[in-house]
Amino acid sequence: MLDQSLLDKLRAESVPPRGLFVGGKWRDARDGRTLDVVSPIDGRPIATIARGGAADIDDAVASARAAFESGVWSQAAPAERKKVLHRLADLIADNALELAVLGVRDNGTEIGMALKAEPGSAAGTFRYYAEALDKVYGEIAPTAPGVLGLIHREPVGVVAAIVPWNFPLMIGAWKIAPALAAGNSVVVKPSEIASLTLLRLAELAAEAGLPDGNLNVVTGEGAEAGEAMGLHMDIDVLAFTGSGATGRRLLDYSARSNLKRVFLELGGKSPNIVFADAPDLDQAAKVSANGIFRNSGQVCVAGSRLLVERAIHAEFVDRMKHHAEALKVGDPLDLSNDIGAVASDAQLARDLAAAARAEAEGAVRITGGTRLHWETGGYYMAPTIFDSVAPTMALHREEVFGPVLAVTPFDDEAEAVRIANGTDYGLAAAVWTANLSRAHRMVRAVRAGVVHVNTYGGADGTVPLGGHGQSGNGHDKSLHALDKFCNLKTAWMQL
Ligand code: NAD
């Protein structure tokens, strides 16, 4: 049970200036530059982080490569790697509240959600891959008797991870844990908007016994440190979560450098499809409101398009309005609030602009569309619903990554599928129906990496998350994530 006075105590703690974590040591950026960390709770600076550049990325990659070549981690017995990753999971769990509050001060996520999604999920991810690492191994091919075909799985070498600001610890762990489990060295660049928790993770990893150089964290701007990673000649695999625009750049950097493998987890415009025969319309509305408004809509799989069967359209929009307006937005470290702050002033400006544009294009505002609590200096936005959003409007086609829902009615299953698949994206979807056959038909017909049925969100670490269409390639989570960080090698032997 969370305690308000404990939260208030933790939020008042000062955050020391943070350097880069390279080769197991803290240091400044080579050129000494720093970035201010501004808290979205009140718009005030809370710390400084190092502004790493190309020279720092060179150092981090060299340190990762040397650690890999040394074999201390890459050739350690699986049981040894397992022990360290379990210890790291324990340390994350032991420090969960401190990590969660640090993250909330950095990116504004409401504390209840942050605690579960960030340290909670990260600890689970390290445990999952600690357990997986000695259960996924090579194969003997079914060859003719005179030969032996062995398929070895080997670590790729140096893995780079570039992560966004919405859930840095969770998404960082989705990449770092399987990469380390497979025996690789890792260089991470957190988002310049939310770096603090991944810096703390590096410290905990060292405490858990991860050898120096196997996990390096370089903070800095995307166009500087991020670009240097993309163009680096000694990174083998780059795993990215973020926007499509950055994803395109990373593919270009790879083509212009060493053809490193690039895995992209990108955005979405996910359809949440409610049929008139949904088992419980009020529950569907409540979960759907949560599916778009939690974390101020800054969730890659957010159900940002609500498609409703025309027979229940007016009634369902009313229910959504009721649930949206019941959500209390405010200070993410105040336990009486349901939703915290938008992560940055730039993101808030994008959210408000998307709402203004929807109105200008003729969509009907049902609720929200405004900034809240501006007097605090923080970045807050009211849960926002627009109805009568035509498939041609920007709000139907473009990701906002904010608390803005587009509602569109449909007449039958075929039209629902057509509208659902009518964007460039394919990350997530949901279908609400009591008809089992229809549920299965929709799962097959809708283009998405995950289709929820009679729920929204909550898929755990045992199942993959990856985009179809322009939502990306490759998968985070599950045993499938290990494939990104392994090379297959064939040994073909004449007997
Ligand atoms: P972003 O693309 O702006 O930034 C993501 C990361 O890329 C940051 O670390 C940033 O510094 C870095 N970056 C920016 N420009 C770069 C460049 N030129 N070269 C290399 N790196 C660069 O995205 P964001 O605003 O941080 O995150 C929001 C986006 O992330 C949304 O589109 C959202 O849907 C997506 N997202 C996807 C998932 C998923 O699993 N599919 C999860 C969370 C967020």
XYZ file of C-alpha atoms and ligand atoms in Angstrom:
539
model
C 0.000 0.000 0.000
C 1.494 3.337 -1.046
C 1.908 5.950 1.648
C 1.544 9.643 0.777
C 4.009 10.865 3.407
C 6.693 8.485 2.123
C 6.110 9.745 -1.427
C 6.386 13.338 -0.238
C 9.666 12.541 1.493
C 11.133 10.824 -1.581
C 10.063 13.603 -3.947
C 11.873 16.189 -1.820
C 15.228 14.421 -2.120
C 17.763 16.216 -4.274
C 19.051 14.433 -7.377
C 22.824 14.721 -7.758
C 24.260 15.702 -11.170
C 24.571 12.573 -13.280
C 27.444 11.656 -15.578
C 27.840 8.929 -18.184
C 28.344 5.319 -17.126
C 31.144 3.920 -19.297
C 33.313 0.881 -18.577
C 31.918 0.591 -15.056
C 32.816 4.189 -14.112
C 31.021 7.513 -13.887
C 32.487 10.355 -15.921
C 31.540 13.617 -17.586
C 30.963 14.032 -21.293
C 34.303 14.483 -23.093
C 33.455 18.097 -23.878
C 31.915 18.693 -20.436
C 28.460 19.651 -21.720
C 25.316 18.954 -19.684
C 21.536 19.018 -20.087
C 18.970 20.242 -17.562
C 16.399 17.710 -16.382
C 13.049 19.514 -16.170
C 10.264 17.915 -14.149
C 6.892 17.942 -15.940
C 5.212 18.054 -12.518
C 5.950 21.767 -12.160
C 8.210 22.701 -15.093
C 11.229 23.195 -12.809
C 14.754 21.747 -13.219
C 15.580 18.931 -10.790
C 19.032 17.790 -11.944
C 21.586 17.849 -14.714
C 22.742 14.961 -16.871
C 25.759 14.718 -19.152
C 25.226 15.616 -22.799
C 27.170 12.823 -24.456
C 28.339 13.130 -28.053
C 30.066 11.059 -30.726
C 33.351 10.800 -28.783
C 31.510 9.431 -25.750
C 29.676 6.888 -27.904
C 33.080 5.821 -29.312
C 34.337 5.294 -25.756
C 31.243 3.360 -24.696
C 31.315 1.097 -27.759
C 35.050 0.462 -27.304
C 34.420 -0.470 -23.690
C 31.512 -2.733 -24.662
C 33.604 -4.416 -27.367
C 36.548 -4.979 -25.013
C 34.220 -6.477 -22.398
C 32.692 -8.743 -25.014
C 36.056 -9.903 -26.353
C 37.341 -10.566 -22.834
C 34.742 -13.323 -22.522
C 34.159 -12.566 -18.841
C 30.431 -12.241 -19.532
C 30.007 -13.510 -23.084
C 31.604 -16.847 -22.267
C 30.574 -17.138 -18.648
C 28.685 -20.304 -17.754
C 24.946 -19.722 -18.212
C 24.429 -20.374 -14.496
C 26.751 -17.440 -13.713
C 24.878 -15.034 -15.992
C 21.619 -16.253 -14.538
C 22.782 -15.502 -10.998
C 23.768 -11.918 -11.859
C 20.539 -11.167 -13.736
C 18.466 -12.553 -10.845
C 20.464 -10.418 -8.417
C 19.766 -7.373 -10.576
C 16.035 -8.207 -10.571
C 16.175 -8.434 -6.754
C 17.918 -5.059 -6.511
C 15.323 -3.441 -8.794
C 12.562 -4.883 -6.620
C 14.309 -3.779 -3.398
C 14.628 -0.222 -4.749
C 11.287 -0.161 -6.566
C 9.700 2.834 -4.852
C 12.824 4.972 -5.052
C 13.180 4.100 -8.769
C 9.512 4.770 -9.468
C 9.508 8.182 -7.767
C 12.711 9.174 -9.573
C 11.086 8.203 -12.876
C 7.855 10.049 -12.069
C 9.765 13.240 -11.285
C 11.456 12.832 -14.666
C 8.486 11.952 -16.927
C 5.243 12.618 -15.019
C 3.642 9.147 -15.047
C 1.132 8.649 -12.220
C 2.912 6.793 -9.385
C 0.627 3.743 -9.185
C 1.128 2.994 -12.840
C 4.828 3.891 -12.734
C 5.510 1.502 -9.860
C 3.905 -1.411 -11.664
C 5.047 -0.646 -15.198
C 8.570 0.550 -14.502
C 10.476 -1.246 -11.663
C 7.750 -3.890 -11.410
C 7.902 -4.861 -15.027
C 11.686 -4.357 -15.349
C 12.382 -6.733 -12.438
C 10.068 -9.309 -14.036
C 11.818 -8.918 -17.384
C 15.295 -9.533 -15.911
C 13.954 -12.606 -14.112
C 12.270 -13.911 -17.257
C 15.470 -13.749 -19.336
C 17.625 -14.998 -16.441
C 15.444 -18.102 -16.476
C 15.305 -18.323 -20.274
C 19.021 -18.160 -20.955
C 19.782 -21.828 -20.304
C 16.579 -23.088 -21.903
C 17.003 -21.667 -25.387
C 19.926 -23.286 -27.197
C 21.204 -24.719 -30.486
C 19.840 -27.531 -32.596
C 20.957 -30.660 -34.404
C 19.569 -30.623 -37.928
C 17.803 -33.731 -39.343
C 20.516 -34.447 -41.937
C 21.445 -37.588 -43.890
C 23.437 -40.073 -41.732
C 26.856 -39.266 -43.242
C 26.884 -35.666 -42.061
C 26.165 -33.698 -38.908
C 24.529 -30.277 -39.085
C 24.786 -28.269 -35.854
C 23.079 -24.931 -35.416
C 24.837 -22.789 -32.816
C 23.301 -19.682 -31.248
C 25.932 -17.047 -30.539
C 25.722 -13.554 -29.059
C 26.014 -10.863 -31.750
C 28.598 -8.788 -29.836
C 27.785 -5.127 -29.143
C 24.118 -4.177 -28.896
C 22.949 -0.559 -28.864
C 19.563 0.344 -27.401
C 17.846 3.688 -27.974
C 14.723 4.157 -25.882
C 11.923 6.732 -25.499
C 10.711 8.656 -22.482
C 7.323 7.145 -21.720
C 8.473 3.964 -19.894
C 12.296 4.098 -19.984
C 12.931 1.373 -17.423
C 10.373 -1.076 -18.774
C 11.281 -0.579 -22.434
C 14.998 -0.413 -21.604
C 14.725 -3.746 -19.774
C 12.894 -5.302 -22.739
C 16.099 -4.768 -24.740
C 18.882 -4.891 -22.142
C 17.747 -8.097 -20.400
C 17.560 -10.420 -23.446
C 20.707 -8.854 -24.930
C 22.696 -9.496 -21.729
C 21.116 -12.922 -21.221
C 22.415 -13.941 -24.653
C 25.944 -12.858 -23.635
C 26.224 -9.496 -25.397
C 27.584 -6.152 -24.220
C 25.157 -3.235 -24.317
C 25.306 0.537 -24.817
C 22.059 2.340 -23.938
C 20.991 5.849 -24.859
C 17.925 6.914 -22.897
C 15.710 9.737 -24.107
C 17.029 13.216 -23.214
C 13.591 13.785 -21.639
C 13.791 10.865 -19.165
C 17.219 9.400 -18.419
C 17.403 9.156 -14.632
C 16.065 5.641 -14.034
C 18.314 3.987 -16.621
C 21.338 5.678 -15.059
C 20.289 4.239 -11.717
C 19.807 0.827 -13.363
C 23.450 0.887 -14.489
C 24.485 1.407 -10.884
C 22.325 -1.492 -9.704
C 23.682 -3.746 -12.469
C 27.230 -3.079 -11.279
C 26.149 -3.823 -7.707
C 24.608 -7.091 -8.938
C 27.999 -8.145 -10.301
C 27.680 -7.395 -14.008
C 31.283 -7.016 -15.232
C 32.522 -3.535 -16.200
C 31.789 -2.575 -19.789
C 28.892 -4.960 -20.289
C 26.316 -2.231 -19.656
C 27.127 1.381 -20.578
C 24.690 4.290 -20.423
C 25.329 7.410 -22.502
C 22.811 10.212 -22.058
C 22.368 12.958 -24.619
C 20.407 14.306 -27.543
C 19.063 12.047 -30.283
C 20.640 14.094 -33.049
C 24.060 13.846 -31.359
C 24.624 10.695 -29.272
C 21.771 8.838 -31.004
C 22.997 9.616 -34.494
C 26.546 8.613 -33.506
C 25.195 5.210 -32.438
C 23.293 4.814 -35.682
C 26.409 5.576 -37.735
C 28.873 3.629 -35.588
C 30.983 1.024 -37.383
C 31.341 -1.339 -34.406
C 27.754 -1.773 -33.208
C 26.289 -5.086 -34.391
C 22.613 -4.653 -33.548
C 20.614 -1.524 -32.785
C 17.302 -2.014 -30.977
C 15.085 1.063 -30.978
C 11.765 2.172 -29.572
C 10.425 5.557 -30.561
C 8.862 7.456 -33.403
C 8.653 6.405 -37.045
C 10.617 9.498 -38.109
C 13.604 8.451 -35.984
C 13.199 4.827 -37.084
C 13.575 5.886 -40.727
C 16.758 7.786 -39.869
C 18.214 4.749 -38.109
C 17.683 2.569 -41.197
C 19.432 5.235 -43.241
C 22.352 5.439 -40.753
C 22.720 1.665 -40.922
C 22.791 1.733 -44.724
C 25.442 4.474 -44.615
C 27.647 2.691 -42.061
C 28.165 -1.006 -41.287
C 24.710 -2.429 -42.145
C 24.067 -3.093 -38.470
C 20.785 -4.905 -37.903
C 18.146 -2.389 -36.824
C 15.031 -3.452 -34.913
C 12.269 -0.871 -34.665
C 9.359 -0.618 -32.239
C 7.443 2.398 -33.464
C 4.162 4.190 -32.958
C 0.542 3.276 -33.511
C -2.975 4.539 -34.148
C -4.612 1.529 -32.615
C -8.294 0.777 -33.254
C -10.484 -0.206 -30.313
C -13.544 -1.786 -31.945
C -16.777 -2.075 -29.957
C -19.630 -4.156 -31.353
C -23.201 -3.786 -30.079
C -23.022 -7.329 -28.655
C -20.070 -6.516 -26.337
C -20.654 -8.442 -23.084
C -20.743 -5.438 -20.724
C -20.881 -2.001 -22.343
C -20.088 -0.055 -19.195
C -17.047 -2.185 -18.426
C -16.002 -1.829 -22.084
C -16.269 1.978 -21.802
C -14.346 2.089 -18.530
C -11.493 -0.102 -19.813
C -11.475 1.746 -23.140
C -11.143 5.114 -21.356
C -8.208 3.701 -19.442
C -6.827 2.231 -22.686
C -6.414 5.701 -24.175
C -6.050 8.055 -21.200
C -3.643 6.178 -18.869
C -0.272 7.909 -18.767
C -1.897 10.833 -20.624
C -2.110 8.704 -23.782
C 1.677 8.298 -23.885
C 1.501 4.566 -24.418
C 2.582 3.088 -27.748
C -0.366 0.651 -27.776
C -2.925 3.288 -26.652
C -6.370 2.663 -28.144
C -6.479 6.077 -29.796
C -9.235 5.287 -32.322
C -12.577 4.113 -30.975
C -14.701 2.435 -33.656
C -18.267 1.886 -32.403
C -21.130 0.013 -34.051
C -23.727 2.605 -35.024
C -26.570 1.009 -33.019
C -24.801 1.830 -29.718
C -22.716 4.773 -30.885
C -24.480 7.628 -29.022
C -24.914 5.603 -25.837
C -21.299 4.411 -25.831
C -19.871 7.890 -26.442
C -21.920 9.091 -23.446
C -20.413 6.354 -21.295
C -16.912 7.204 -22.488
C -17.499 10.875 -21.672
C -18.620 9.901 -18.183
C -15.529 7.749 -17.548
C -13.144 10.299 -19.091
C -14.493 13.114 -16.950
C -14.297 10.956 -13.821
C -10.515 10.606 -14.229
C -8.659 12.986 -11.940
C -5.645 14.590 -13.619
C -2.921 16.243 -11.558
C 0.311 15.852 -9.604
C 1.451 12.280 -10.386
C 2.838 11.862 -6.860
C -0.488 12.732 -5.219
C -2.282 9.461 -4.538
C -5.694 10.988 -5.133
C -4.965 11.471 -8.862
C -5.556 8.913 -11.618
C -3.460 10.527 -14.348
C -0.261 12.552 -14.068
C 1.548 15.008 -16.294
C 2.405 15.036 -19.985
C 6.148 14.355 -20.184
C 7.339 17.635 -21.717
C 6.115 21.065 -22.775
C 6.823 20.136 -26.410
C 4.593 17.043 -26.155
C 1.833 19.076 -24.467
C 1.998 21.608 -27.312
C 1.663 18.736 -29.851
C -1.354 17.319 -27.981
C -3.138 20.681 -27.840
C -2.355 21.344 -31.515
C -3.811 17.951 -32.497
C -7.025 18.797 -30.626
C -7.257 22.223 -32.268
C -6.693 20.706 -35.701
C -9.384 18.054 -35.157
C -11.863 20.789 -34.284
C -10.829 22.831 -37.323
C -11.335 19.767 -39.564
C -14.909 19.368 -38.326
C -14.658 16.689 -35.617
C -17.088 17.167 -32.712
C -15.473 17.819 -29.328
C -17.243 15.770 -26.634
C -14.932 16.657 -23.746
C -11.461 18.030 -22.973
C -9.095 19.647 -25.426
C -7.611 21.973 -22.818
C -4.534 22.409 -20.652
C -5.093 21.930 -16.911
C -3.343 23.278 -13.801
C -1.226 25.719 -15.820
C -0.684 27.753 -12.635
C 1.535 24.931 -11.269
C 3.961 25.352 -14.174
C 3.425 21.633 -14.913
C 2.183 20.033 -18.138
C -1.332 18.625 -17.729
C -4.069 17.962 -20.252
C -7.701 16.981 -19.840
C -8.770 13.610 -21.283
C -10.136 14.575 -24.685
C -12.730 12.905 -26.923
C -13.643 13.865 -30.478
C -16.621 12.266 -32.190
C -17.482 12.021 -35.912
C -13.829 11.705 -36.860
C -13.766 10.859 -40.575
C -11.070 8.445 -41.814
C -9.622 11.291 -43.879
C -8.928 13.525 -40.847
C -5.462 13.868 -39.314
C -6.748 12.668 -35.939
C -7.701 9.376 -37.564
C -4.399 8.854 -39.369
C -1.608 10.442 -37.313
C -0.358 9.360 -33.901
C -0.759 12.074 -31.252
C 0.830 10.217 -28.311
C -1.414 12.234 -26.012
C -4.805 11.941 -24.253
C -6.857 12.503 -27.395
C -9.409 9.937 -28.608
C -10.945 9.825 -32.102
C -14.405 8.205 -32.337
C -15.796 6.860 -35.622
C -19.057 4.892 -36.043
C -19.338 1.836 -38.322
C -22.231 -0.207 -39.705
C -20.954 -3.773 -39.987
C -17.947 -6.045 -39.473
C -16.549 -5.475 -42.961
C -16.624 -1.703 -42.526
C -15.032 -1.991 -39.067
C -12.122 -3.958 -40.561
C -11.760 -1.498 -43.439
C -11.605 1.505 -41.096
C -9.362 -0.307 -38.576
C -6.819 -1.180 -41.270
C -7.007 2.235 -42.912
C -3.783 3.674 -41.450
C -0.077 3.055 -42.062
C 0.270 1.593 -38.572
C -0.317 -1.887 -37.145
C 0.723 -2.005 -33.499
C -2.313 -2.917 -31.359
C -6.088 -3.301 -31.516
C -9.042 -4.488 -29.450
C -12.353 -6.119 -30.272
C -15.309 -6.133 -27.902
C -17.902 -8.796 -28.729
C -19.650 -11.765 -27.119
C -19.592 -13.607 -30.437
C -16.682 -16.051 -30.367
C -16.608 -16.582 -34.130
C -16.564 -12.850 -34.760
C -13.752 -12.407 -32.217
C -11.603 -14.950 -34.080
C -12.469 -13.456 -37.478
C -11.482 -10.008 -36.248
C -8.192 -11.226 -34.726
C -7.281 -12.553 -38.169
C -8.547 -9.581 -40.149
C -7.152 -6.642 -38.179
C -3.554 -5.687 -38.975
C -1.811 -5.399 -35.592
C 0.946 -7.000 -33.524
C -1.479 -7.577 -30.644
C -5.278 -7.845 -30.738
C -7.033 -7.700 -27.377
C -10.442 -9.346 -27.021
C -12.880 -7.953 -24.437
C -10.075 -6.073 -22.700
C -7.434 -3.458 -23.499
C -3.719 -3.673 -22.639
C -2.024 -5.662 -19.920
C -0.231 -8.283 -22.046
C 2.605 -9.702 -19.909
C 6.229 -10.622 -20.667
C 5.425 -14.088 -22.014
C 3.953 -12.713 -25.266
C 5.736 -10.677 -27.962
C 5.085 -7.000 -28.725
C 5.963 -5.842 -32.188
C 4.440 -3.811 -34.945
C 3.043 -4.731 -38.353
C 3.017 -2.210 -41.201
C 4.865 0.986 -40.289
C 4.716 0.199 -36.573
C 8.050 -1.577 -36.839
C 9.840 -4.909 -37.189
C 11.142 -7.407 -34.648
C 9.671 -8.060 -31.229
C 10.259 -7.113 -27.621
C 9.297 -9.535 -24.810
C 8.865 -13.335 -24.843
C 11.447 -15.887 -26.000
C 11.233 -14.384 -29.510
C 13.105 -11.263 -28.310
C 16.253 -13.359 -27.815
C 16.487 -13.948 -31.569
C 17.316 -10.269 -32.187
C 20.471 -10.560 -30.105
C 21.781 -13.911 -31.398
C 23.525 -15.028 -34.553
C 22.843 -18.486 -35.894
C 25.955 -20.366 -37.003
C 25.934 -23.650 -38.862
C 28.600 -26.308 -38.399
C 28.418 -28.827 -41.270
C 30.536 -31.904 -40.536
C 31.339 -34.876 -42.710
C 31.291 -37.957 -40.510
P 11.683 9.791 -30.583
O 11.821 8.995 -31.834
O 11.652 11.256 -30.690
O 12.878 9.464 -29.573
C 13.158 8.139 -29.189
C 14.636 8.016 -28.925
O 15.329 8.246 -30.132
C 15.192 9.044 -27.908
O 16.171 8.415 -27.114
C 15.826 10.080 -28.811
O 16.881 10.780 -28.195
C 16.341 9.225 -29.944
N 16.539 9.961 -31.195
C 15.883 11.059 -31.642
N 16.409 11.459 -32.823
C 17.401 10.602 -33.119
C 18.326 10.487 -34.207
N 18.323 11.350 -35.216
N 19.199 9.454 -34.186
C 19.201 8.552 -33.193
N 18.392 8.631 -32.123
C 17.490 9.639 -32.086
O 10.392 9.236 -29.832
P 9.837 9.712 -28.410
O 9.128 11.007 -28.631
O 10.877 9.616 -27.366
O 8.786 8.546 -28.104
C 7.500 8.565 -28.602
C 7.364 7.588 -29.746
O 7.766 6.284 -29.336
C 5.930 7.423 -30.178
O 5.854 7.373 -31.578
C 5.529 6.090 -29.594
O 4.469 5.448 -30.217
C 6.786 5.319 -29.692
N 6.794 4.187 -28.771
C 6.699 2.914 -29.285
C 6.683 1.818 -28.430
C 6.601 0.396 -28.984
O 6.890 -0.537 -28.248
N 6.256 0.196 -30.223
C 6.754 2.008 -27.054
C 6.834 3.322 -26.559
C 6.872 4.399 -27.435
